[in-house]
Amino acid sequence: MTTVKLWSDAEAESEPRVKAVFDDIRATRRSDFINNFWRGLANQPAALERTWASLKEIMAADGALDPLTKELIYIAVSVANGCSYCIHSHTAAARGKGMTEAQHGELLAVIGMANETNALVTTLQIPVDPEFQV
Amino acid sequence: MTTVKLWSDAEAESEPRVKAVFDDIRATRRSDFINNFWRGLANQPAALERTWASLKEIMAADGALDPLTKELIYIAVSVANGCSYCIHSHTAAARGKGMTEAQHGELLAVIGMANETNALVTTLQIPVDPEFQV
Amino acid sequence: MTTVKLWSDAEAESEPRVKAVFDDIRATRRSDFINNFWRGLANQPAALERTWASLKEIMAADGALDPLTKELIYIAVSVANGCSYCIHSHTAAARGKGMTEAQHGELLAVIGMANETNALVTTLQIPVDPEFQV
Amino acid sequence: MTTVKLWSDAEAESEPRVKAVFDDIRATRRSDFINNFWRGLANQPAALERTWASLKEIMAADGALDPLTKELIYIAVSVANGCSYCIHSHTAAARGKGMTEAQHGELLAVIGMANETNALVTTLQIPVDPEFQV
Amino acid sequence: MTTVKLWSDAEAESEPRVKAVFDDIRATRRSDFINNFWRGLANQPAALERTWASLKEIMAADGALDPLTKELIYIAVSVANGCSYCIHSHTAAARGKGMTEAQHGELLAVIGMANETNALVTTLQIPVDPEFQV
Amino acid sequence: MTTVKLWSDAEAESEPRVKAVFDDIRATRRSDFINNFWRGLANQPAALERTWASLKEIMAADGALDPLTKELIYIAVSVANGCSYCIHSHTAAARGKGMTEAQHGELLAVIGMANETNALVTTLQIPVDPEFQV
């Protein structure tokens, strides 16, 4: 149950700004599949255009971090925010970019450990060591 | 200002369980530096031993994910939890493991983007696409 | 699946404190509809009374902020906390108080932007400018 | 203590992409003041450009929501995320856009109430009423 | 650095609603000390009255949970929300109500463990077992 | 819908490390029931072993905090993190350890109050009183 309508392909065809983004998602990903996030965001063409443009730029293949690493970071953030949809979509994306079960297992362990030690540090209110200064 | 005492090296010397962990941290990291987190956790020797043992196992060099990738994931979680100490300590660790400014910049962009799209998805209450099923 | 029973109208009739709150909710909202939140909170009459009294006072029509603005703020908090029920109930309430699709779209954009820039600020650990001092 | 350098005006002058954004911030806000967020983000010109472009578009004066309402929403999100810098900068911005003490007081009350009822709903795991359906 | 003024005792004397709450805090706690939270909330007399009334009722000595247990729960929530002030004030309160170092150590361990397993569950998106049904 | 497979008893029998943990969970809890969390974690035997060992040590009966108090703390953290599964499993565990409805009601009230006052403190950016110093 969403708070907005999910746009069908037929509806997207009738709105040029939405159609243009959907077309670019399909071309960029070389897949006909448009996931529900974009179908919901289509209600707001400006947000759809801005979000897709940013995502395309940030998650693109050629960068200082490889695409799989970016997906792992995305999953870690999504877990911390409790965003179920995001966890599913980026876990699927990570698998599509070659994440092995062993890598998923280590990601799981690091996420668990980070959340645990974050909580320990916060409970104890540990002051930043001057050695960490830039 | 902490909620517990931070243990000095002299105090650690007087408590064998704490001394053993501090010695192992120094040996493992090949550095004399013990950061404040461990000095605060020393008040609880069982927690100190368990946490160090887990961290050593999880963040160790030989795994399916390389050490730098693990640090980037750690930073992403720490940002989502707002743990200032953790952000500083793991950013320093990431730099120590070779993180470049370009990589830090991409990490920043992915963290920002993930938090934004998490919020968009949650506002719209987007349902998980069946295509993401394992 | 709840962790407590949801009270039916018949059950509420049998407990005067619950009945009194349900009656006041109906009178205040000029609607017979009692949503599930109150039916769950009915297990704890003191919490039910205190929460309804506070909500009625805070969300009332006559104030320095108009009722719709308060609903938008409520949605923004609920998204940050990942409270699906709260997002649905306050999005419905906002629509009932006149929220247009254009306003919903801008709310979405501001929520997304705020979560993104919060994360950027936290990653970079930006110090507060003295100019922001009260 | 930041995790990156904060750029001075002199440094910004030496990097055309940063200078262009700083110039546009000053022109748009009709103020010479550049707050620390932008000085930290300047380390990543692409992120600086993208973030400023989005913020300018989203927070602009002419929209379906008035500028002060957007600032109140921004504060609410920043509180939920515990971003101290963001709370200070957007509270200052809200005051600059005319927020009265009475409005600040109501914002405070709504933020408190929303966080409380979010927690009550989550503890009880209340199911979404079908009446809230779009 | 606060976003509002902290009220001095002299200022509180001049506003009857604030004075009444400050007097009741002192009488209830049998201490002359008024901590900063109330001095900040004093800017909004209605919020001050409502918050103190609720806190007094909820944290009172005679209940189904003992006062120390309530403080431990308060600390756990405050850590999850990253509220440094709240962690300090409720850790001090817990000590005032008899919390031993051993109890603080176990609280620390449970908070760390809960945050870790919460993250593991969320990463794996574990479905609720029907056996947990009320 | 999980992001990993949930292990059946038959599958657990075929992997000695998983079988050993499942056997110990059953012996420790004196129950044949293995909840889904462990069935999902079984995909990563090292994480399964480490997590069960820590949980068994931390949540054990003989400590400075009684088992029910630990469950209440666990629930409070799980609510703050929005972990539905964790709220259900630990509410069931708390009931199994004797939590009364009156205690559940007070837990609810404290969780709500803590989240509200955390938000108030953060909105106002209240500085820590020196009196709270250890």
Tab-separated table of C-alpha atoms in Angstrom, chain A residues 75 78-80 82-85 87-88 91 104 107-109 111-113 115-125, chain E residues 75 78-80 82-85 87-88 91 104 107-109 111-113 115-125:
chain	number	residue	atom	x	y	z
A	75	ILE	CA	22.745	-1.599	1.489
A	78	SER	CA	19.399	1.233	3.867
A	79	VAL	CA	19.681	-1.192	6.777
A	80	ALA	CA	20.472	1.633	9.190
A	82	GLY	CA	15.238	0.383	8.032
A	83	CYS	CA	14.188	0.821	4.403
A	84	SER	CA	12.969	-2.637	3.412
A	85	TYR	CA	12.381	-1.775	-0.231
A	87	ILE	CA	17.497	-3.352	1.076
A	88	HIS	CA	15.758	-5.657	-1.367
A	91	THR	CA	20.762	-6.543	-2.556
A	104	HIS	CA	27.191	-10.917	1.421
A	107	LEU	CA	28.806	-7.332	4.530
A	108	LEU	CA	26.328	-8.704	7.070
A	109	ALA	CA	29.059	-9.097	9.678
A	111	ILE	CA	26.989	-4.013	9.288
A	112	GLY	CA	26.227	-5.872	12.514
A	113	MET	CA	29.578	-4.992	14.062
A	115	ASN	CA	25.900	-0.961	14.578
A	116	GLU	CA	27.052	-2.662	17.762
A	117	THR	CA	30.193	-0.606	18.252
A	118	ASN	CA	28.355	2.625	17.289
A	119	ALA	CA	25.972	1.878	20.165
A	120	LEU	CA	28.806	1.065	22.593
A	121	VAL	CA	30.618	4.289	21.740
A	122	THR	CA	27.438	6.325	22.126
A	123	THR	CA	26.531	4.712	25.447
A	124	LEU	CA	29.997	5.493	26.791
A	125	GLN	CA	30.166	8.939	25.101
E	75	ILE	CA	19.234	5.270	28.410
E	78	SER	CA	18.606	7.791	24.152
E	79	VAL	CA	21.565	5.853	22.763
E	80	ALA	CA	19.545	4.677	19.767
E	82	GLY	CA	22.072	9.553	19.655
E	83	CYS	CA	20.922	12.104	22.240
E	84	SER	CA	24.104	12.934	24.152
E	85	TYR	CA	22.384	15.155	26.718
E	87	ILE	CA	22.454	9.760	27.852
E	88	HIS	CA	24.333	11.887	30.369
E	91	THR	CA	23.038	7.776	33.305
E	104	HIS	CA	25.974	-0.446	33.753
E	107	LEU	CA	23.192	-2.498	30.102
E	108	LEU	CA	26.062	-1.637	27.742
E	109	ALA	CA	26.288	-5.215	26.539
E	111	ILE	CA	22.357	-2.232	24.091
E	112	GLY	CA	25.281	-3.280	21.881
E	113	MET	CA	23.837	-6.735	21.233
E	115	ASN	CA	21.682	-2.905	17.968
E	116	GLU	CA	23.787	-5.591	16.322
E	117	THR	CA	21.038	-8.192	16.011
E	118	ASN	CA	18.514	-5.543	14.915
E	119	ALA	CA	20.877	-4.776	12.035
E	120	LEU	CA	21.401	-8.453	11.188
E	121	VAL	CA	17.644	-9.094	11.134
E	122	THR	CA	17.054	-6.043	8.960
E	123	THR	CA	19.828	-6.939	6.517
E	124	LEU	CA	18.373	-10.426	6.109
E	125	GLN	CA	14.741	-9.206	6.163
